[in-house]
């Protein structure tokens, strides 16, 4: 494969990774505040159905209004599901894992039941948006600036999330919620209220991810339309070490694996299509296990000291210290 052929493949991989970027950054924000939202799978399915249903119903209003309403509706549904997770975990003090898992199953079934009237019918999709000035930049222009507004919004979201986490006072307080909530409370922060806020914000971004699937990446709606992507989003957050930039790069890695799997279907016709379809999911999980293994850090010790230190720092990650733990706020 020659270099000119690689650029279009990477461009498609970046564009198709956009829904995952929204979902993973939403979950990263939620988990950084100390809350685990395991409803991602069901949330993405239900919001994908919601977005398509709203956009299809209001299609006569015009392309932009119906798409805007679809994304807004999906964001609101995602925030509502996250609010249920927060209420059960923070107010009722029940298991975050159990609540999220039950909601994942419930929302997935709801999406199939409520979306039955919209199965496999054409609907509005996000139009392409070329940027003439930027798309002329060699390599970079072809890679990043020949897609649509949703893809460009994801680039902006990555940058803003990283700046908020590491270059703002509020972002440092967000990290304190997940690391040392008692210290944040001592400094006057209402831990429970802020965890509600960030959990719902993360849920809204997951909702936008669902809308991105049904109105852009996998236009339309069908039974289990986004099956598996919610779970892979949770895995990518861990793989990315709860760092917005690393999480986004992990999303693009998954997109590249999907693009390669699509190419392999034509190059390897004797291999069952189902095996190649699930291959990116399996490879991503294996990469997560591989990079999370302690023996890998041990292996790096045999490298030159500076190289080994950089390699260890690049793969090492730990969850927020208070992730999934309740906090008694007097």
mmCIF file with all atom_site columns, C-alpha atoms in Angstrom, residues 90 93 177 181 184-186 188-195 326-330:
data_model
loop_
_atom_site.group_PDB
_atom_site.id
_atom_site.type_symbol
_atom_site.label_atom_id
_atom_site.label_alt_id
_atom_site.label_comp_id
_atom_site.label_asym_id
_atom_site.label_entity_id
_atom_site.label_seq_id
_atom_site.pdbx_PDB_ins_code
_atom_site.Cartn_x
_atom_site.Cartn_y
_atom_site.Cartn_z
_atom_site.occupancy
_atom_site.B_iso_or_equiv
_atom_site.pdbx_formal_charge
_atom_site.auth_seq_id
_atom_site.auth_comp_id
_atom_site.auth_asym_id
_atom_site.auth_atom_id
_atom_site.pdbx_PDB_model_num
ATOM 1  C CA . UNK A 1 90  ? -25.152 9.945  44.977 1.00 0.00 ? 90  UNK A CA 1
ATOM 2  C CA . UNK A 1 93  ? -26.137 5.730  47.695 1.00 0.00 ? 93  UNK A CA 1
ATOM 3  C CA . UNK A 1 177 ? -13.639 15.402 42.920 1.00 0.00 ? 177 UNK A CA 1
ATOM 4  C CA . UNK A 1 181 ? -13.369 14.632 47.315 1.00 0.00 ? 181 UNK A CA 1
ATOM 5  C CA . UNK A 1 184 ? -12.441 19.487 47.508 1.00 0.00 ? 184 UNK A CA 1
ATOM 6  C CA . UNK A 1 185 ? -15.236 19.694 50.089 1.00 0.00 ? 185 UNK A CA 1
ATOM 7  C CA . UNK A 1 186 ? -12.862 21.307 52.586 1.00 0.00 ? 186 UNK A CA 1
ATOM 8  C CA . UNK A 1 188 ? -15.873 24.846 49.797 1.00 0.00 ? 188 UNK A CA 1
ATOM 9  C CA . UNK A 1 189 ? -16.942 22.682 46.841 1.00 0.00 ? 189 UNK A CA 1
ATOM 10 C CA . UNK A 1 190 ? -20.324 20.993 46.968 1.00 0.00 ? 190 UNK A CA 1
ATOM 11 C CA . UNK A 1 191 ? -19.071 17.565 45.907 1.00 0.00 ? 191 UNK A CA 1
ATOM 12 C CA . UNK A 1 192 ? -22.464 15.944 45.340 1.00 0.00 ? 192 UNK A CA 1
ATOM 13 C CA . UNK A 1 193 ? -23.828 18.842 43.292 1.00 0.00 ? 193 UNK A CA 1
ATOM 14 C CA . UNK A 1 194 ? -20.724 19.042 41.120 1.00 0.00 ? 194 UNK A CA 1
ATOM 15 C CA . UNK A 1 195 ? -20.731 15.294 40.570 1.00 0.00 ? 195 UNK A CA 1
ATOM 16 C CA . UNK A 1 326 ? -19.582 7.328  47.746 1.00 0.00 ? 326 UNK A CA 1
ATOM 17 C CA . UNK A 1 327 ? -18.945 10.524 49.667 1.00 0.00 ? 327 UNK A CA 1
ATOM 18 C CA . UNK A 1 328 ? -20.728 11.537 52.849 1.00 0.00 ? 328 UNK A CA 1
ATOM 19 C CA . UNK A 1 329 ? -21.258 15.281 52.677 1.00 0.00 ? 329 UNK A CA 1
ATOM 20 C CA . UNK A 1 330 ? -22.460 16.885 55.901 1.00 0.00 ? 330 UNK A CA 1
#
